[in-house]
PDB file of C-alpha atoms and ligand atoms in Angstrom:
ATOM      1  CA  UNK A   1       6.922  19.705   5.857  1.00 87.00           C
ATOM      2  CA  UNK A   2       6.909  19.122   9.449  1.00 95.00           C
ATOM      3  CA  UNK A   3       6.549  15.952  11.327  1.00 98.00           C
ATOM      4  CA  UNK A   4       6.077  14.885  15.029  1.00 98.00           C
ATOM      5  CA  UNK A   5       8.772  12.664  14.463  1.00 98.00           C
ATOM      6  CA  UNK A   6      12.017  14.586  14.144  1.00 97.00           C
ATOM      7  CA  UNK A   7      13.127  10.902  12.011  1.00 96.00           C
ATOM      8  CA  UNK A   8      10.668  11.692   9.120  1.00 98.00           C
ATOM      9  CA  UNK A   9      11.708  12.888   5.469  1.00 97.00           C
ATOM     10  CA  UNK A  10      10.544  13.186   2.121  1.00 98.00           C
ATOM     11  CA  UNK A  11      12.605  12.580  -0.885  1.00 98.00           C
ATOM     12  CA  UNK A  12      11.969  14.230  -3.572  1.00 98.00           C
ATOM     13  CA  UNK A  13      12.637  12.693  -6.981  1.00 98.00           C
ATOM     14  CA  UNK A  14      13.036  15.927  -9.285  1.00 95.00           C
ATOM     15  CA  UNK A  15      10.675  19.087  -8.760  1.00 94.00           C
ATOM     16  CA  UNK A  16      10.399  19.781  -4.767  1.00 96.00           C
ATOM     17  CA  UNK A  17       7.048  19.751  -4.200  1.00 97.00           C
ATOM     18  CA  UNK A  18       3.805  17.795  -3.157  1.00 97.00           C
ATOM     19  CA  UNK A  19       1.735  20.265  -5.101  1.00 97.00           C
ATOM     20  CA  UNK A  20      -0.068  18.316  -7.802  1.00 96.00           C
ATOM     21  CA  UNK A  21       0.304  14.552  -6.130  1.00 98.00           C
ATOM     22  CA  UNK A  22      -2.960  12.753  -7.334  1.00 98.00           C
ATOM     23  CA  UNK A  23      -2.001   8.934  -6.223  1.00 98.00           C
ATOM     24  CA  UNK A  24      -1.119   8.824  -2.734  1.00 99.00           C
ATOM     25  CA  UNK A  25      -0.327   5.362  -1.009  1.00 99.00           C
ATOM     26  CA  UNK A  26       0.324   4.724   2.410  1.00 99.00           C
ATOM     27  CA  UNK A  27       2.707   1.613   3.028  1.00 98.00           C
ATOM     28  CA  UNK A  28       3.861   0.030   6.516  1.00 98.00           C
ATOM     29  CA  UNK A  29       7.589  -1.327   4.946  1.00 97.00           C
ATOM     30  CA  UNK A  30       9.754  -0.366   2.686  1.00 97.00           C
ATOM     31  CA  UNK A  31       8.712  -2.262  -0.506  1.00 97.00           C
ATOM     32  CA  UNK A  32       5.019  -2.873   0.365  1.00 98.00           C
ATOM     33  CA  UNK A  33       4.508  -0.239  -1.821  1.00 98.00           C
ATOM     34  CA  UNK A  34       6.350  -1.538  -5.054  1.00 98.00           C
ATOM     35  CA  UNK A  35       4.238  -5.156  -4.200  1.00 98.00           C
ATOM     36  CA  UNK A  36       0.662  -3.296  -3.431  1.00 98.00           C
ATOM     37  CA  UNK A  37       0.331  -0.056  -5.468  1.00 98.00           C
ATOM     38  CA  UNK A  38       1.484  -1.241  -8.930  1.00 98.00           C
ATOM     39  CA  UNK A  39      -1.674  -0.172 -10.611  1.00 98.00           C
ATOM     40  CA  UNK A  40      -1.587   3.457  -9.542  1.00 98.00           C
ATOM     41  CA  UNK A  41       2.327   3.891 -10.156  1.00 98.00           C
ATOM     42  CA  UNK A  42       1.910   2.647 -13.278  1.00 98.00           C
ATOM     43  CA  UNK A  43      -0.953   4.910 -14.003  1.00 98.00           C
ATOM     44  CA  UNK A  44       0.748   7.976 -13.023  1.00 98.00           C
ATOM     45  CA  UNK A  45       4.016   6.601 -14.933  1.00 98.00           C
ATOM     46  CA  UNK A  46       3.887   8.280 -18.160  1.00 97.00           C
ATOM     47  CA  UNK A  47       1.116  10.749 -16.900  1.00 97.00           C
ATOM     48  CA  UNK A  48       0.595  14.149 -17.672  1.00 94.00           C
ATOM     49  CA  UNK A  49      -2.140  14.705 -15.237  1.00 97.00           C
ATOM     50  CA  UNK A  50      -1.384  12.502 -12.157  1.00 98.00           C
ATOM     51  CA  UNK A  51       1.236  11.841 -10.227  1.00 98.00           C
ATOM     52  CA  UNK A  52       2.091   9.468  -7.661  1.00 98.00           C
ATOM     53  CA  UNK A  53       3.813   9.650  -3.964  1.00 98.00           C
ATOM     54  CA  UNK A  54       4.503   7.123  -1.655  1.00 98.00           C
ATOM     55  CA  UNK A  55       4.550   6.675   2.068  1.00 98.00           C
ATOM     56  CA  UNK A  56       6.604   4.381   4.592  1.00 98.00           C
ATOM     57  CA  UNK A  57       5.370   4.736   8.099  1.00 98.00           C
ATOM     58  CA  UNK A  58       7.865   2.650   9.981  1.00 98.00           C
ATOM     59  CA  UNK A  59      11.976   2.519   9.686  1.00 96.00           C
ATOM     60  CA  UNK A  60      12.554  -0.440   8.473  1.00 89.00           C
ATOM     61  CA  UNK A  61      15.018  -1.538  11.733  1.00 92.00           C
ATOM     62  CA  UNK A  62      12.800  -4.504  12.203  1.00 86.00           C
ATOM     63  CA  UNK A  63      13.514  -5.980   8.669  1.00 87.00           C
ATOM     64  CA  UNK A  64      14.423  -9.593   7.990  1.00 85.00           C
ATOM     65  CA  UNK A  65      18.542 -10.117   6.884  1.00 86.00           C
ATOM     66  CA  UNK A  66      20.171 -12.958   5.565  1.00 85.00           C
ATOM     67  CA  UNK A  67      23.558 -13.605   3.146  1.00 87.00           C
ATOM     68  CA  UNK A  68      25.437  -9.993   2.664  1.00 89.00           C
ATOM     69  CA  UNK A  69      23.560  -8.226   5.425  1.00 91.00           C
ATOM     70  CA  UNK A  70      23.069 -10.740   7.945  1.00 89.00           C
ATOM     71  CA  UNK A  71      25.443  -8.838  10.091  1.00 91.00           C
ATOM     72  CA  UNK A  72      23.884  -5.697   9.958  1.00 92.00           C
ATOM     73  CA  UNK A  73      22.872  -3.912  13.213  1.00 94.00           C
ATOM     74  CA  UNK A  74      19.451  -2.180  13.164  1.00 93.00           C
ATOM     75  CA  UNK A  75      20.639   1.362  12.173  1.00 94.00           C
ATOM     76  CA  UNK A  76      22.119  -0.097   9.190  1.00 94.00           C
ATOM     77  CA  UNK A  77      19.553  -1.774   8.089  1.00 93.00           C
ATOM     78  CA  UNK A  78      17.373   1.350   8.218  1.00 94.00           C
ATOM     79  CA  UNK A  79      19.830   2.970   6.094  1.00 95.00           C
ATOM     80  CA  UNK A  80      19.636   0.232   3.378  1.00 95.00           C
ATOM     81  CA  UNK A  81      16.235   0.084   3.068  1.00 96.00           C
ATOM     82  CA  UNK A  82      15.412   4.089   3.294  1.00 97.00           C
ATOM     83  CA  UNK A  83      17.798   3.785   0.201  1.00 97.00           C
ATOM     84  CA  UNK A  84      16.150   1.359  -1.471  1.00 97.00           C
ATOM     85  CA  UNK A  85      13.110   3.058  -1.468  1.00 98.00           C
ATOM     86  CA  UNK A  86      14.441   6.163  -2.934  1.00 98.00           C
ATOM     87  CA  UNK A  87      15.860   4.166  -5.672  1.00 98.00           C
ATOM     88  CA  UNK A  88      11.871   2.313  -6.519  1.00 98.00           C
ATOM     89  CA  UNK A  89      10.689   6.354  -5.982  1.00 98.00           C
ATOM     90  CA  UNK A  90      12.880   7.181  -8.863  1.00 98.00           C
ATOM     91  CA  UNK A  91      12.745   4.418 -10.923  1.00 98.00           C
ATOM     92  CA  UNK A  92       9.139   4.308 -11.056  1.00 98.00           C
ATOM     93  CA  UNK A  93       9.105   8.259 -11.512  1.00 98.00           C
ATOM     94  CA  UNK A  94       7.060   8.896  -7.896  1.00 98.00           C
ATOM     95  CA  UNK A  95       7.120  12.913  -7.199  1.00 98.00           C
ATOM     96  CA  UNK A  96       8.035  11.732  -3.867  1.00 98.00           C
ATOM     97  CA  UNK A  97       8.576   9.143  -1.082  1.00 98.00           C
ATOM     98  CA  UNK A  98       8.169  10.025   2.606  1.00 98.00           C
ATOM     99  CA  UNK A  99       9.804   7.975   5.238  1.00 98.00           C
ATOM    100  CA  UNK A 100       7.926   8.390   8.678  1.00 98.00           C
ATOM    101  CA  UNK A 101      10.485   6.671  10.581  1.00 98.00           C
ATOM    102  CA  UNK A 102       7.941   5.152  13.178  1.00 98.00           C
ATOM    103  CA  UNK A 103       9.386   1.927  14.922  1.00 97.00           C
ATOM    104  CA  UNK A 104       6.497  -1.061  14.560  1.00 97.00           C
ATOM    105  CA  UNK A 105       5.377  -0.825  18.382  1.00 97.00           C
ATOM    106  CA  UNK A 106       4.622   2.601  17.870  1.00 98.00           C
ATOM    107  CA  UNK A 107       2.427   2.003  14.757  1.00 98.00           C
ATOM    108  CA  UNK A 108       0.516  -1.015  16.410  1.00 98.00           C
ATOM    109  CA  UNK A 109      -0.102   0.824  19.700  1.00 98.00           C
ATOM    110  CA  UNK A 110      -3.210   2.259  18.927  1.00 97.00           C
ATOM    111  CA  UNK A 111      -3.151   4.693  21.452  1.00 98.00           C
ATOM    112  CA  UNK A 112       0.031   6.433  20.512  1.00 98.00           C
ATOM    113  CA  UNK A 113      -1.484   9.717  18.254  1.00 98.00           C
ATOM    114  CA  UNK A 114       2.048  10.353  16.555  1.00 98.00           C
ATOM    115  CA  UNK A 115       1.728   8.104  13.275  1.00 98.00           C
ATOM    116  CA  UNK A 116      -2.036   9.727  12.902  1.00 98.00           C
ATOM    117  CA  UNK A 117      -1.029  13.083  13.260  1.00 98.00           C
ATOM    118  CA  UNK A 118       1.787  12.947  10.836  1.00 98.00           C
ATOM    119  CA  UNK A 119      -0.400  10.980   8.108  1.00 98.00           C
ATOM    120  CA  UNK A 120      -3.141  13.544   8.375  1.00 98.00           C
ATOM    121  CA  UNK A 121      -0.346  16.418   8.088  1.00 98.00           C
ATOM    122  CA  UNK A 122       0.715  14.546   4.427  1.00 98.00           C
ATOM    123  CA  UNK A 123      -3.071  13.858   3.611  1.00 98.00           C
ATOM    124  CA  UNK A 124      -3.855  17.680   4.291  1.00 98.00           C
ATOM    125  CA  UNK A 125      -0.841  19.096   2.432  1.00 98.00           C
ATOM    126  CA  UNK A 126      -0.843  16.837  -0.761  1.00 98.00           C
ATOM    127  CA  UNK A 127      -5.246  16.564  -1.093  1.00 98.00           C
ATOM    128  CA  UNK A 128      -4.472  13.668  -2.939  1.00 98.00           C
ATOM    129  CA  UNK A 129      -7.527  12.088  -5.207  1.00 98.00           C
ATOM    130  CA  UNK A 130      -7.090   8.906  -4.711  1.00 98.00           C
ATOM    131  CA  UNK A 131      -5.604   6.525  -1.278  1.00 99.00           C
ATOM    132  CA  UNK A 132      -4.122   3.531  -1.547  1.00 99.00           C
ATOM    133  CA  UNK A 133      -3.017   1.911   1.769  1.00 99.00           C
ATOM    134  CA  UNK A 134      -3.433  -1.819   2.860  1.00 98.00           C
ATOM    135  CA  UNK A 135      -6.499  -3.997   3.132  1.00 98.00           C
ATOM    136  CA  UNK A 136      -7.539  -4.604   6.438  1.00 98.00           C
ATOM    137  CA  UNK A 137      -7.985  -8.275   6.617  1.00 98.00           C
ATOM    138  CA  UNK A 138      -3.862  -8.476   5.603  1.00 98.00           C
ATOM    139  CA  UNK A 139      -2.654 -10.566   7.850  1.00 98.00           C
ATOM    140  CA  UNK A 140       0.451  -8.703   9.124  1.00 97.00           C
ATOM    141  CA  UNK A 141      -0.705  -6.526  12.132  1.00 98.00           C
ATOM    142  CA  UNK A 142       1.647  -4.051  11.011  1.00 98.00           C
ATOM    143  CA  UNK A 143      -0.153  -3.710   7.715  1.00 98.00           C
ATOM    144  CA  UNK A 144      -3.467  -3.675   9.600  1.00 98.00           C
ATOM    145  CA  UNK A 145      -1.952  -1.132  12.034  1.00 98.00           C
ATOM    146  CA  UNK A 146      -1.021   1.479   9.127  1.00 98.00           C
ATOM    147  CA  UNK A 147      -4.439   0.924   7.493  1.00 98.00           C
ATOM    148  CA  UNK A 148      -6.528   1.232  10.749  1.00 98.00           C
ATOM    149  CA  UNK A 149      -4.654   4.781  11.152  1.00 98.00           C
ATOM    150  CA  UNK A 150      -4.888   5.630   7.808  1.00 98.00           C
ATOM    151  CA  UNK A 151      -8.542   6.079   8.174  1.00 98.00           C
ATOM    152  CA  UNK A 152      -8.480   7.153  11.413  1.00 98.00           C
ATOM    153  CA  UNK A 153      -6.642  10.028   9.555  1.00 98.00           C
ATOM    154  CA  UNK A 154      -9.081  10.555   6.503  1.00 98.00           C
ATOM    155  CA  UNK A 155     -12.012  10.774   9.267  1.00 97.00           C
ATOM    156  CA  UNK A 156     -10.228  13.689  11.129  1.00 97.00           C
ATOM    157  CA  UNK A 157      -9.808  15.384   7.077  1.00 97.00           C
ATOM    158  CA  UNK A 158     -12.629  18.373   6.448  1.00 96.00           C
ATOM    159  CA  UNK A 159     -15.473  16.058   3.917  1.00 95.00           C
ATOM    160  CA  UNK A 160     -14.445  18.593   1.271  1.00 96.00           C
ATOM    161  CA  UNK A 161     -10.783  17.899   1.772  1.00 97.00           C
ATOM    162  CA  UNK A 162     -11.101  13.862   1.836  1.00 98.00           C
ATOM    163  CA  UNK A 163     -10.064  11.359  -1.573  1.00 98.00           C
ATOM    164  CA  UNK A 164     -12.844  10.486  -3.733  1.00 98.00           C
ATOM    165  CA  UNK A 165     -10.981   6.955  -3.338  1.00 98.00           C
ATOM    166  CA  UNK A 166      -9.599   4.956  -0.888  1.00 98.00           C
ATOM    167  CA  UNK A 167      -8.631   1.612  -1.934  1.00 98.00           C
ATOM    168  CA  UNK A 168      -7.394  -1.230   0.081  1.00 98.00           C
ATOM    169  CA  UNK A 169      -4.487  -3.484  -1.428  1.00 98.00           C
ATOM    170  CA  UNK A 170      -2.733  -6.595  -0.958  1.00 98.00           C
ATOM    171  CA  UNK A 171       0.375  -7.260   0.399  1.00 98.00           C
ATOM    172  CA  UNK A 172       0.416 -10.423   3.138  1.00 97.00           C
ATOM    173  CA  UNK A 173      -2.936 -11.688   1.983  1.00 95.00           C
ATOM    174  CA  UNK A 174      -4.379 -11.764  -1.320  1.00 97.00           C
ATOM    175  CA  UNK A 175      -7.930 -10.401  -1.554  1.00 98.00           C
ATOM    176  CA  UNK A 176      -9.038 -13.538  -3.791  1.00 97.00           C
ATOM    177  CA  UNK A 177     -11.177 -14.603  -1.137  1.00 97.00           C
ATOM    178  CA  UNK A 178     -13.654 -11.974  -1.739  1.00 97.00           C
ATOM    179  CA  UNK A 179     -16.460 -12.672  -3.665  1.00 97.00           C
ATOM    180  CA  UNK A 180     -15.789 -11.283  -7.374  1.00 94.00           C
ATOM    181  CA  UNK A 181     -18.679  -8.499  -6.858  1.00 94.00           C
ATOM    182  CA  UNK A 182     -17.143  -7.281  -3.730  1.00 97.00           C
ATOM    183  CA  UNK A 183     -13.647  -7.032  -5.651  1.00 96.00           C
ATOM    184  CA  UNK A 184     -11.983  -3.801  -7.101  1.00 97.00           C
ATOM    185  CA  UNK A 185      -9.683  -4.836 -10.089  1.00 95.00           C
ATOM    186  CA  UNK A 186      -6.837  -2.865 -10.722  1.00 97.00           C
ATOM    187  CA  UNK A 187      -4.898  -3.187 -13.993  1.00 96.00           C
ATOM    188  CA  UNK A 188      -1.170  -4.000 -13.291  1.00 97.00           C
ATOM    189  CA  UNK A 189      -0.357  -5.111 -16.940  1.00 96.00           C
ATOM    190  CA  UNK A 190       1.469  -1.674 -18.097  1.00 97.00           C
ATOM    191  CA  UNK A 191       5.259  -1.836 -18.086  1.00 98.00           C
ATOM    192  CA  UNK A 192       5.849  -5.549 -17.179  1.00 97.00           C
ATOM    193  CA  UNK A 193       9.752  -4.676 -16.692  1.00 98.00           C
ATOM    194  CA  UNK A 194       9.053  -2.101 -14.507  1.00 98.00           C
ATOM    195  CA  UNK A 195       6.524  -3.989 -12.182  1.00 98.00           C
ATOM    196  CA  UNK A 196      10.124  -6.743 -11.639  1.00 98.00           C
ATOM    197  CA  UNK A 197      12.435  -4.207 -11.803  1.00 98.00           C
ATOM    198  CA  UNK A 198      10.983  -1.969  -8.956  1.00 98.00           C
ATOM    199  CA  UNK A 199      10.377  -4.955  -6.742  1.00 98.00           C
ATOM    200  CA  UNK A 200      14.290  -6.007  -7.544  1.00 97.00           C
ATOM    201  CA  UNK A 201      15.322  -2.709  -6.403  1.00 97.00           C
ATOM    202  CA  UNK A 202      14.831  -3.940  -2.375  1.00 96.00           C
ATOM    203  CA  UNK A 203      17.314  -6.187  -2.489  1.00 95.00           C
ATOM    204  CA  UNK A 204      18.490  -6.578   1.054  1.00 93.00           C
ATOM    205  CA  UNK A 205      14.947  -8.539   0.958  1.00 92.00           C
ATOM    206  CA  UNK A 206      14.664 -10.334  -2.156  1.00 92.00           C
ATOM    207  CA  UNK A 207      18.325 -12.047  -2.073  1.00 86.00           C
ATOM    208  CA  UNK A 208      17.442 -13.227   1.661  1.00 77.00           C
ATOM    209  CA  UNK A 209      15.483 -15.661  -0.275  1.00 80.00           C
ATOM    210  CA  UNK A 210      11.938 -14.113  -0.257  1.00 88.00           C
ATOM    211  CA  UNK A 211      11.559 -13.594  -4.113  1.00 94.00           C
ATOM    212  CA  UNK A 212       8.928 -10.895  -3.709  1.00 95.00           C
ATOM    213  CA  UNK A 213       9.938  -9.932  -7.186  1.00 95.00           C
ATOM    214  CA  UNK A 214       8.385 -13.354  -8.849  1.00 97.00           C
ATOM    215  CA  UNK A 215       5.672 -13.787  -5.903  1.00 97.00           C
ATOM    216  CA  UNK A 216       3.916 -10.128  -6.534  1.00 98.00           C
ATOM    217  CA  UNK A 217       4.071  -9.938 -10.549  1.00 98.00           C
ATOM    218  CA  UNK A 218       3.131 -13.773 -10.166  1.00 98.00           C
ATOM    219  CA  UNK A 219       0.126 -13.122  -7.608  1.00 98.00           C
ATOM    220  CA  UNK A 220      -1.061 -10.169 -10.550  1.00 97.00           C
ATOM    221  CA  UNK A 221      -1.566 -13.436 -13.566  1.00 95.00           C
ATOM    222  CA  UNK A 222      -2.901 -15.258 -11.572  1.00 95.00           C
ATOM    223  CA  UNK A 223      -5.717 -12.601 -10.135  1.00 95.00           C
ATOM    224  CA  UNK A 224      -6.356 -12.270 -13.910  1.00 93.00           C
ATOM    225  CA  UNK A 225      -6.399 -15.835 -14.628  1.00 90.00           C
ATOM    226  CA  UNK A 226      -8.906 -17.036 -12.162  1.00 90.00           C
ATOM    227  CA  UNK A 227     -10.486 -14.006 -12.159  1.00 89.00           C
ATOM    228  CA  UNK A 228     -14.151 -15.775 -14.544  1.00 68.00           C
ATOM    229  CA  UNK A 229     -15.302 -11.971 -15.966  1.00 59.00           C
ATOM    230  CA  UNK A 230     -15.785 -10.927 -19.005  1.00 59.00           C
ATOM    231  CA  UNK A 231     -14.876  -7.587 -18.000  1.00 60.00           C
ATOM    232  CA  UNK A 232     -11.404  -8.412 -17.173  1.00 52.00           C
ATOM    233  CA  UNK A 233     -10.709 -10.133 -20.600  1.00 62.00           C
ATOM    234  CA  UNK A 234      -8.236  -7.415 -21.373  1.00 73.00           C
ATOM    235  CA  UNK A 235      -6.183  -7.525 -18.360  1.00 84.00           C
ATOM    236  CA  UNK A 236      -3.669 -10.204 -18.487  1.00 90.00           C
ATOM    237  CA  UNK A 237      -2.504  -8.600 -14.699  1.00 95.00           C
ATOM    238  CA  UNK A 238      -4.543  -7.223 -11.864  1.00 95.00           C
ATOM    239  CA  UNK A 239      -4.314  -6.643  -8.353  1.00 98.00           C
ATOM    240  CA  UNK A 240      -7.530  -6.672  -6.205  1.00 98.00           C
ATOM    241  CA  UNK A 241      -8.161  -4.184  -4.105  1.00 98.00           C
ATOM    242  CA  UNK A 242     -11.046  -3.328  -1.426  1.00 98.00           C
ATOM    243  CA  UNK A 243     -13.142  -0.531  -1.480  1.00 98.00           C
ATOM    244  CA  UNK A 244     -12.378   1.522   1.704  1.00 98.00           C
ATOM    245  CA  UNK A 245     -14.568   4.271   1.808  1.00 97.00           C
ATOM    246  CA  UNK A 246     -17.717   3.394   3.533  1.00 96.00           C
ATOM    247  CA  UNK A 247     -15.217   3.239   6.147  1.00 95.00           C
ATOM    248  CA  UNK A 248     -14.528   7.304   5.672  1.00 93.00           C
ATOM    249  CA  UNK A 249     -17.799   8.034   5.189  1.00 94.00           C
ATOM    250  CA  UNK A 250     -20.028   6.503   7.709  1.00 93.00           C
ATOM    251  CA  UNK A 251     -19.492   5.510  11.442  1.00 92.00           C
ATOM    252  CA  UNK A 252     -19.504   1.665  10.774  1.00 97.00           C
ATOM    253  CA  UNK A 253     -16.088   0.252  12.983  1.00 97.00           C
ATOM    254  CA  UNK A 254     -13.569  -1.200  10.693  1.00 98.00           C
ATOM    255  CA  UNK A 255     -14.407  -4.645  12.498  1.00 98.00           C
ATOM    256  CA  UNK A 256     -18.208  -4.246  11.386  1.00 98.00           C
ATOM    257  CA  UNK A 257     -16.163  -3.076   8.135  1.00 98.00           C
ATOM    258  CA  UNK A 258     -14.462  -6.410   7.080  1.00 98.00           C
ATOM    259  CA  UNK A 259     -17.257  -8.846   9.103  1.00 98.00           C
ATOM    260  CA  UNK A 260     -19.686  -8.252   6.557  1.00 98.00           C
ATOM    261  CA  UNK A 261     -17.603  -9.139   3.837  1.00 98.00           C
ATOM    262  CA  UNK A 262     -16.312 -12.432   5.793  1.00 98.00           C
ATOM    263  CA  UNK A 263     -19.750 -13.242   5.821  1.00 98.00           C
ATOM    264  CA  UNK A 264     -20.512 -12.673   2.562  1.00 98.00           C
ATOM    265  CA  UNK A 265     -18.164 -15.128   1.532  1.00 98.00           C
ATOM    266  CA  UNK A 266     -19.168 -17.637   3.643  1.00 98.00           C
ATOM    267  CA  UNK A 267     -22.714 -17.254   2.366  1.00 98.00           C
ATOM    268  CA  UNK A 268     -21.056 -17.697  -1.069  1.00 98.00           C
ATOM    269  CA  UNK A 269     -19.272 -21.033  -0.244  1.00 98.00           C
ATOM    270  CA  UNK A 270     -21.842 -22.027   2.104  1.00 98.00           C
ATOM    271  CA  UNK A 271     -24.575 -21.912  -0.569  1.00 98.00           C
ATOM    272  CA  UNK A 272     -22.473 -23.878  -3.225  1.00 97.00           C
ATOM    273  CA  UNK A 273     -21.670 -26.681  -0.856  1.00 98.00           C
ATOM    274  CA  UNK A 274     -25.780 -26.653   0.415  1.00 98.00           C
ATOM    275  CA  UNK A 275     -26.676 -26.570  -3.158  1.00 98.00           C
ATOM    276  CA  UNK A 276     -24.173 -29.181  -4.542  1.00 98.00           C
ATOM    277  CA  UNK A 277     -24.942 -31.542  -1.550  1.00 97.00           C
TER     278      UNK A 277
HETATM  279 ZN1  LIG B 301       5.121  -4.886   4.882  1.00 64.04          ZN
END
């Protein structure tokens, strides 16, 4: 495939090709994928009909770095965690990861075309069925960044081209604050080692301290937990996700987007105080 950015790659895990990706998720860092998109990884696991491929739109230069690599200049840094990320892609048995190599300023400046163009050059090529990327309330601008481009890039797609799904996910931000009818559930309970395991496998991040490893499997219980419906009794692990495509398929800003389900929830705990008072 070619990129506008000479830095971007795809690894492939075994057979060379994007033909027959069905689970596509696009990912700001290196491991947002692994904390976000367990559901549909572990769907396509042990698949014989889908198949899952990840994307990382920025390098990874920016990344936090304590203990063993606290002296390691940008460049390496990049290198550890591109590696990394091959390592979850083949663990978790991903036909694919591709690295877009974009540096953060480039992803938040939303008048910079590259990152668009290149994720509408994977979205056209791999067709996938369903699009995970990150919900846009997160509260990481980079994670709001690669969302808010995302779509950009799923508007510019042909209708007949676009996912039938396009799912927003949580990374920094849970979506717990929604209220339950707004919610998506995901089921993340399938291969419980594999859900630690492929978060362990970033570990210039998780031996800094930041034990995204127990906070992301954790954050899954305790979705199902306090999650009062009787049509989650089976799932003992979910991850919530927000349903994107109204904001493919009509004109409505992403800002209009997210405001009406801000205000829904402030309705919601507006009208329990009001009625409890
Ligand atoms: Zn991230």
């Amino acid at each position: 495939m070619k990129f506008v950015n000479p830095a971007a790659s795809v690894f492939f895990t075994d057979r060379q090709t994007l033909e027959g990706v069905t689970d596509l998720c696009i990912a700001a860092h290196q491991d947002d994928i692994e904390i976000m998109a367990y559901a549909p990884i572990a769907a396509c696991y042990d698949s014989g009909t889908r198949d899952f491929c990840g994307v990382v739109v920025t390098d990874g230069a920016g990344s936090p770095r304590s203990g063993e690599y606290k002296d390691y200049t940008d460049e390496q840094m990049k290198e550890v965690r591109i590696t990394e990320q091959q390592k979850a892609a083949r663990l978790g048995r991903y036909r694919a990861v591709a690295q877009l190599g974009y540096p953060s300023s480039a992803v938040k400046d939303g008048k910079n075309p590259d990152p668009v163009e290149d994720i509408y050059r994977l979205l056209t090529e791999i067709k996938p069925r369903y699009l995970y990327t990150h919900n846009i309330a997160d509260k990481h601008d980079t994670h709001v960044a690669v969302a808010l481009r995302t779509i950009a890039a799923v508007r510019r797609m042909p209708k007949e081209l676009r996912p039938e799904r396009v799912i927003g996910l949580e990374v920094w931000r849970g979506l717990d604050w929604m209220c339950d009818t707004d919610k998506l559930c995901l089921d993340t309970g399938a291969y419980p080692e594999l859900a630690t395991e492929l978060l362990q496998v970033h570990r210039s991040q998780v031996e800094g301290g930041k034990r995204y490893d127990l906070a992301a499997v954790g954050r899954r219980y305790a979705n199902a937990t306090f999650f009062a419906s009787h049509n989650t009794d089976s799932m003992s692990s979910l991850s919530f996700g927000i349903d994107l495509m109204p904001l493919v398929e009509t004109d409505i800003t992403p800002r209009g987007f997210i405001a009406e389900y801000i205000s829904r929830f402030a309705a919601e705990v507006d009208g329990a105080i009001e009625r409890l008072s």
